[in-house]
Short mmCIF file of C-alpha atoms in Angstrom, two decimals:
data_model
loop_
_atom_site.label_atom_id
_atom_site.label_comp_id
_atom_site.label_asym_id
_atom_site.label_seq_id
_atom_site.Cartn_x
_atom_site.Cartn_y
_atom_site.Cartn_z
CA UNK L 53 91.40 106.38 92.60
CA UNK L 54 90.47 103.01 91.12
CA UNK L 55 92.09 99.69 91.97
CA UNK L 56 94.29 99.52 88.86
CA UNK L 57 95.91 102.96 89.35
CA UNK L 58 96.56 102.13 93.00
CA UNK L 59 98.05 98.76 92.08
CA UNK L 60 100.24 100.50 89.48
CA UNK L 61 101.60 102.88 92.12
CA UNK L 62 102.29 100.10 94.60
CA UNK L 63 103.96 97.92 91.97
CA UNK L 64 106.13 100.82 90.80
CA UNK L 65 107.28 101.43 94.37
CA UNK L 66 108.03 97.73 94.83
CA UNK L 67 110.09 97.61 91.64
CA UNK L 68 112.01 100.71 92.64
CA UNK L 69 112.75 99.25 96.09
CA UNK L 70 114.05 96.08 94.44
CA UNK L 71 116.61 98.09 92.48
CA UNK L 72 114.77 98.64 89.20
CA UNK L 73 115.39 102.31 88.50
CA UNK L 74 112.41 104.34 87.33
CA UNK L 75 113.47 106.86 84.67
CA UNK L 76 112.00 109.11 82.01
CA UNK L 77 113.49 109.59 78.55
CA UNK L 78 112.76 112.57 76.30
CA UNK L 79 111.67 111.76 72.75
CA UNK L 80 110.31 113.96 69.96
CA UNK L 81 106.84 112.54 70.69
CA UNK L 82 106.69 112.87 74.48
CA UNK L 83 108.54 111.90 77.65
CA UNK L 84 108.60 108.11 78.07
CA UNK L 85 109.00 106.10 81.23
CA UNK L 86 111.02 102.92 81.68
CA UNK L 87 112.26 100.59 84.39
CA UNK L 88 116.01 100.00 84.15
CA UNK L 89 117.27 97.06 86.21
CA UNK L 90 120.91 96.10 86.51
CA UNK L 91 121.38 92.36 86.33
CA UNK L 92 123.85 89.88 87.76
CA UNK L 93 124.16 87.49 84.82
CA UNK L 94 126.23 87.30 81.64
CA UNK L 95 123.43 87.41 79.06
CA UNK L 96 122.89 90.49 76.88
CA UNK L 97 120.50 93.28 77.79
CA UNK L 98 116.84 92.23 77.57
CA UNK L 99 114.14 94.72 76.52
CA UNK L 100 110.48 94.10 77.44
CA UNK L 101 107.73 95.78 75.38
CA UNK L 102 104.04 95.68 76.34
CA UNK L 103 100.79 95.72 74.38
CA UNK L 104 98.07 98.31 73.96
CA UNK L 105 96.31 99.37 77.15
CA UNK L 106 98.96 97.70 79.29
CA UNK L 107 102.21 98.88 80.89
CA UNK L 108 105.54 97.51 82.03
CA UNK L 109 104.13 96.44 85.40
CA UNK L 110 102.71 93.05 84.27
CA UNK L 111 106.27 92.17 83.22
CA UNK L 112 107.57 92.68 86.80
CA UNK L 113 107.81 88.95 87.72
CA UNK L 114 109.59 88.23 84.42
CA UNK L 115 111.91 91.21 84.86
CA UNK L 116 112.97 90.05 88.32
CA UNK L 117 113.78 86.57 87.04
CA UNK L 118 115.64 87.82 83.96
CA UNK L 119 117.94 90.12 85.92
CA UNK L 120 119.45 87.03 87.57
CA UNK L 121 120.76 85.94 84.17
CA UNK L 122 121.16 89.15 82.13
CA UNK L 123 123.44 92.15 82.47
CA UNK L 124 120.50 94.53 82.29
CA UNK L 125 116.72 94.46 81.82
CA UNK L 126 114.74 97.39 80.42
CA UNK L 127 110.93 97.50 80.54
CA UNK L 128 109.73 100.48 78.51
CA UNK L 129 106.28 102.08 78.49
CA UNK L 130 104.63 103.39 75.32
CA UNK L 131 103.25 106.94 75.00
CA UNK L 132 100.12 107.39 77.10
CA UNK L 133 100.71 104.08 78.91
CA UNK L 134 101.94 103.45 82.43
CA UNK L 135 103.90 106.48 83.63
CA UNK L 136 104.77 107.77 80.16
CA UNK L 137 103.39 111.14 79.09
CA UNK L 138 100.50 111.44 76.66
CA UNK L 139 101.44 112.66 73.15
CA UNK L 140 100.43 116.22 72.35
CA UNK L 141 98.93 115.05 69.05
CA UNK L 142 97.00 111.93 68.09
CA UNK L 143 98.55 108.62 69.13
CA UNK L 144 99.04 106.71 65.88
CA UNK L 145 101.17 103.72 64.79
CA UNK L 146 103.66 106.18 63.30
CA UNK L 147 103.80 108.07 66.60
CA UNK L 148 104.39 104.84 68.52
CA UNK L 149 107.16 103.75 66.16
CA UNK L 150 108.95 107.09 66.36
CA UNK L 151 108.80 107.29 70.15
CA UNK L 152 109.90 103.72 70.88
CA UNK L 153 112.66 103.73 68.26
CA UNK L 154 114.10 106.92 69.74
CA UNK L 155 113.95 105.52 73.27
CA UNK L 156 115.71 102.28 72.31
CA UNK L 157 118.33 104.08 70.22
CA UNK L 158 119.23 106.20 73.24
CA UNK L 159 119.14 103.45 75.85
CA UNK L 160 120.80 100.44 74.22
CA UNK L 161 124.55 100.25 74.60
CA UNK L 162 124.76 96.73 73.16
CA UNK L 163 122.65 94.55 70.83
CA UNK L 164 119.70 93.39 72.94
CA UNK L 165 117.28 90.50 73.21
CA UNK L 166 114.06 92.37 72.40
CA UNK L 167 110.87 90.81 73.80
CA UNK L 168 107.48 92.08 72.66
CA UNK L 169 103.94 90.99 73.42
CA UNK L 170 100.95 91.86 71.19
CA UNK L 171 101.42 95.46 69.99
CA UNK L 172 104.80 95.35 71.71
CA UNK L 173 105.68 92.49 69.38
CA UNK L 174 105.01 94.73 66.39
CA UNK L 175 107.16 97.44 68.01
CA UNK L 176 109.96 94.87 68.42
CA UNK L 177 109.77 93.76 64.78
CA UNK L 178 109.68 97.36 63.58
CA UNK L 179 112.78 98.17 65.61
CA UNK L 180 114.57 95.09 64.31
CA UNK L 181 113.83 96.23 60.75
CA UNK L 182 115.01 99.80 61.34
CA UNK L 183 118.01 99.03 63.59
CA UNK L 184 119.03 95.39 63.03
CA UNK L 185 122.52 96.00 64.44
CA UNK L 186 120.96 96.79 67.84
CA UNK L 187 118.84 93.63 68.05
CA UNK L 188 120.69 90.44 69.03
CA UNK L 189 117.48 88.38 68.88
CA UNK L 190 113.69 88.69 68.93
CA UNK L 191 111.17 87.01 71.24
CA UNK L 192 107.62 87.65 70.00
CA UNK L 193 104.56 86.65 72.02
CA UNK L 194 101.33 86.78 69.98
CA UNK L 195 102.67 89.76 68.02
CA UNK L 196 100.49 92.24 66.20
CA UNK L 197 101.50 93.40 62.74
CA UNK L 198 100.25 90.57 60.52
CA UNK L 199 98.46 91.48 57.31
CA UNK L 200 94.70 91.17 57.75
CA UNK L 201 91.54 91.69 55.78
CA UNK L 202 89.78 94.99 56.51
CA UNK L 203 86.90 93.15 58.18
CA UNK L 204 89.28 91.11 60.36
CA UNK L 205 91.14 94.20 61.49
CA UNK L 206 87.89 96.01 62.26
CA UNK L 207 86.70 93.06 64.34
CA UNK L 208 89.98 92.91 66.27
CA UNK L 209 90.03 96.65 66.98
CA UNK L 210 86.38 96.42 68.02
CA UNK L 211 87.35 94.17 70.94
CA UNK L 212 89.10 97.15 72.55
CA UNK L 213 85.92 99.24 72.54
CA UNK L 214 84.64 98.25 75.96
CA UNK L 215 81.40 99.81 77.10
CA UNK L 216 80.52 97.85 80.22
CA UNK L 217 81.99 95.78 83.02
CA UNK L 218 80.54 92.67 81.38
CA UNK L 219 82.45 93.43 78.18
CA UNK L 220 85.62 93.96 80.23
CA UNK L 221 85.19 90.54 81.84
CA UNK L 222 84.65 88.97 78.41
CA UNK L 223 87.80 90.73 77.16
CA UNK L 224 89.85 89.21 79.99
CA UNK L 225 88.44 85.79 79.13
CA UNK L 226 89.83 86.18 75.60
CA UNK L 227 93.13 87.52 76.84
CA UNK L 228 94.24 84.96 79.41
CA UNK L 229 94.43 81.19 79.73
CA UNK L 230 92.60 81.47 83.03
CA UNK L 231 90.56 84.54 83.96
CA UNK L 232 92.32 86.26 86.91
CA UNK L 233 90.46 86.17 90.20
CA UNK L 234 90.59 89.98 90.46
CA UNK L 235 88.77 90.56 87.14
CA UNK L 236 85.43 91.66 88.71
CA UNK L 237 87.31 94.13 90.93
CA UNK L 238 89.09 95.90 88.05
CA UNK L 239 86.46 95.60 85.30
CA UNK L 240 85.35 99.22 85.72
CA UNK L 241 88.94 100.47 85.60
CA UNK L 242 89.54 98.49 82.41
CA UNK L 243 86.51 100.09 80.73
CA UNK L 244 87.79 103.55 81.67
CA UNK L 245 91.32 102.71 80.52
CA UNK L 246 90.23 101.68 77.04
CA UNK L 247 88.03 104.76 76.79
CA UNK L 248 91.02 107.10 77.08
CA UNK L 249 91.79 109.27 74.07
CA UNK L 250 95.21 107.66 73.67
CA UNK L 251 93.68 104.23 73.08
CA UNK L 252 90.77 105.49 70.99
CA UNK L 253 93.01 107.52 68.69
CA UNK L 254 95.32 104.55 68.16
CA UNK L 255 92.60 102.04 67.35
CA UNK L 256 90.94 104.61 65.07
CA UNK L 257 94.14 105.23 63.11
CA UNK L 258 95.40 101.64 62.74
CA UNK L 259 95.10 100.43 59.14
CA UNK L 260 95.90 97.31 57.17
CA UNK L 261 98.77 99.05 55.42
CA UNK L 262 100.56 99.31 58.77
CA UNK L 263 101.12 95.55 58.62
CA UNK L 264 104.52 94.06 57.86
CA UNK L 265 104.98 92.86 54.31
CA UNK L 266 106.20 89.31 53.58
CA UNK L 267 109.45 90.81 52.32
CA UNK L 268 110.02 92.72 55.55
CA UNK L 269 109.49 89.66 57.73
CA UNK L 270 111.66 87.46 55.50
CA UNK L 271 114.50 89.98 55.77
CA UNK L 272 114.91 89.56 59.54
CA UNK L 273 118.32 87.98 59.95
CA UNK L 274 118.59 87.73 63.75
CA UNK L 275 117.43 84.67 65.75
CA UNK L 276 113.67 84.72 66.32
CA UNK L 277 111.44 82.89 68.78
CA UNK L 278 107.69 83.30 68.25
CA UNK L 279 105.37 82.08 71.02
CA UNK L 280 101.63 81.84 70.36
CA UNK L 281 99.70 80.42 73.30
CA UNK L 282 97.01 77.90 72.42
CA UNK L 283 94.62 79.74 74.76
CA UNK L 284 94.98 83.01 72.84
CA UNK L 285 91.40 83.92 71.98
CA UNK L 286 92.14 87.55 71.12
CA UNK L 287 94.28 87.38 67.98
CA UNK L 288 92.90 85.55 64.92
CA UNK L 289 94.73 82.30 64.17
CA UNK L 290 95.27 83.66 60.64
CA UNK L 291 97.79 86.08 62.16
CA UNK L 292 99.91 83.19 63.38
CA UNK L 293 99.64 81.60 59.94
CA UNK L 294 100.88 84.84 58.37
CA UNK L 295 103.96 84.90 60.58
CA UNK L 296 104.53 81.20 60.04
CA UNK L 297 104.50 81.66 56.26
CA UNK L 298 106.66 84.75 56.07
CA UNK L 299 109.20 84.69 58.90
CA UNK L 300 112.58 83.37 57.74
CA UNK L 301 113.21 79.61 57.97
CA UNK L 302 115.44 79.94 61.04
CA UNK L 303 112.57 81.36 63.15
CA UNK L 304 111.38 79.04 65.94
CA UNK L 305 107.62 78.92 66.43
CA UNK L 306 106.02 77.40 69.52
CA UNK L 307 102.34 76.99 70.41
CA UNK L 308 102.35 76.19 74.13
CA UNK L 309 99.47 74.86 76.15
CA UNK L 310 98.49 76.65 79.33
CA UNK L 311 99.06 80.22 78.19
CA UNK L 312 97.01 82.72 76.25
CA UNK L 313 97.71 86.06 74.65
CA UNK L 314 99.98 87.21 77.51
CA UNK L 315 102.36 84.42 78.60
CA UNK L 316 104.19 86.82 80.92
CA UNK L 317 100.98 87.08 82.93
CA UNK L 318 99.68 83.51 82.59
CA UNK L 319 102.98 81.89 83.58
CA UNK L 320 105.83 84.36 84.21
CA UNK L 321 108.19 81.69 85.57
CA UNK L 322 107.93 79.54 82.48
CA UNK L 323 108.06 82.51 80.11
CA UNK L 324 111.19 83.91 81.76
CA UNK L 325 112.84 80.49 81.66
CA UNK L 326 112.12 80.19 77.94
CA UNK L 327 113.59 83.63 77.24
CA UNK L 328 116.73 82.70 79.17
CA UNK L 329 117.09 79.36 77.36
CA UNK L 330 116.68 81.07 74.00
CA UNK L 331 119.15 83.85 74.90
CA UNK L 332 121.72 81.31 76.10
CA UNK L 333 121.44 79.41 72.84
CA UNK L 334 121.80 82.64 70.84
CA UNK L 335 124.97 83.54 72.75
CA UNK L 336 126.46 80.05 72.51
CA UNK L 337 125.86 79.83 68.75
CA UNK L 338 127.02 83.35 68.02
CA UNK L 339 125.31 86.31 66.35
CA UNK L 340 122.98 85.55 63.48
CA UNK L 341 122.48 81.87 64.33
CA UNK L 342 119.16 80.21 65.05
CA UNK L 343 118.73 79.21 68.68
CA UNK L 344 117.15 75.90 69.73
CA UNK L 345 115.93 75.30 73.27
CA UNK L 346 118.71 75.23 75.84
CA UNK L 347 119.01 72.97 78.84
CA UNK L 348 119.45 75.53 81.61
CA UNK L 349 116.83 77.65 83.27
CA UNK L 350 116.21 80.53 85.65
CA UNK L 351 117.68 80.35 89.12
CA UNK L 352 118.02 76.59 89.07
CA UNK L 353 114.76 75.90 87.23
CA UNK L 354 114.95 73.66 84.18
CA UNK L 355 114.25 75.72 81.06
CA UNK L 356 112.13 73.91 78.48
CA UNK L 357 110.13 74.98 75.45
CA UNK L 358 106.87 76.44 76.70
CA UNK L 359 104.82 73.65 75.22
CA UNK L 360 106.53 71.20 77.59
CA UNK L 361 105.63 73.17 80.71
CA UNK L 362 103.11 72.37 83.38
CA UNK L 363 100.35 74.60 82.05
CA UNK L 364 99.80 76.15 85.47
CA UNK L 365 98.91 79.82 85.20
CA UNK L 366 100.00 82.49 87.63
CA UNK L 367 97.29 84.57 89.24
#
């Protein structure tokens, strides 16, 4: 067993011991796994959605902070990721959409704050388009789903085709504000992870026509917070420009220093505080209203827009 699978097992056990229930949900695609944590706060349910090749585990520090302020926190895992089953057929964008929409339809008992990073951001937008009555607000961190040129998409998908430990280390350097200290230890596991059929079939089937149209993005009526870390070296800056042009005027867009493609990994404390501040503003203004930064934070911490934070990354 490699280091990453062992770490995944240990982290799952730790989450379960902390009260985050580990459950599986049947969908027409395959059985999906999620962490379901009861919270002690008044804010609506928060859903956390991860990117390709990841799992719910990197969200664990954010989940633990959010449950102090929310009624419930759900961290769901996509087909073939984390502890979810692998689809019987090819894993495609359509397959992902079907599976995650079914899971959220079955699990949500109130409109939720849906948080998505990278591919998880595209899943969040897709769900908001298909079930807007179930989405109280969106928090998107470097979301996928922007319209790209064929060559740009091919270049982006090519970054997931890792053939050596050196390429895995270079991938981490593009992903995070500061390369984690453990990168050399897990580089081999990362290469093997992105070589799995689930990942290969998805990157092979992704096409430009899977992108959201300007009309789709403009139609999103719920409050939206888009966070695009200035240290994101994975997604082309043109993708941010696309969202900036086509999201509705009420969308808040922040480009914080000190975080990269995955703010929940680079600085989970600050990211959780920003989600809480945004959710509090959404609740105080009422459904359908834009939400500026609030003044309160997580467990006594002052919540500020990410760009005003310290820039210190978690390791």
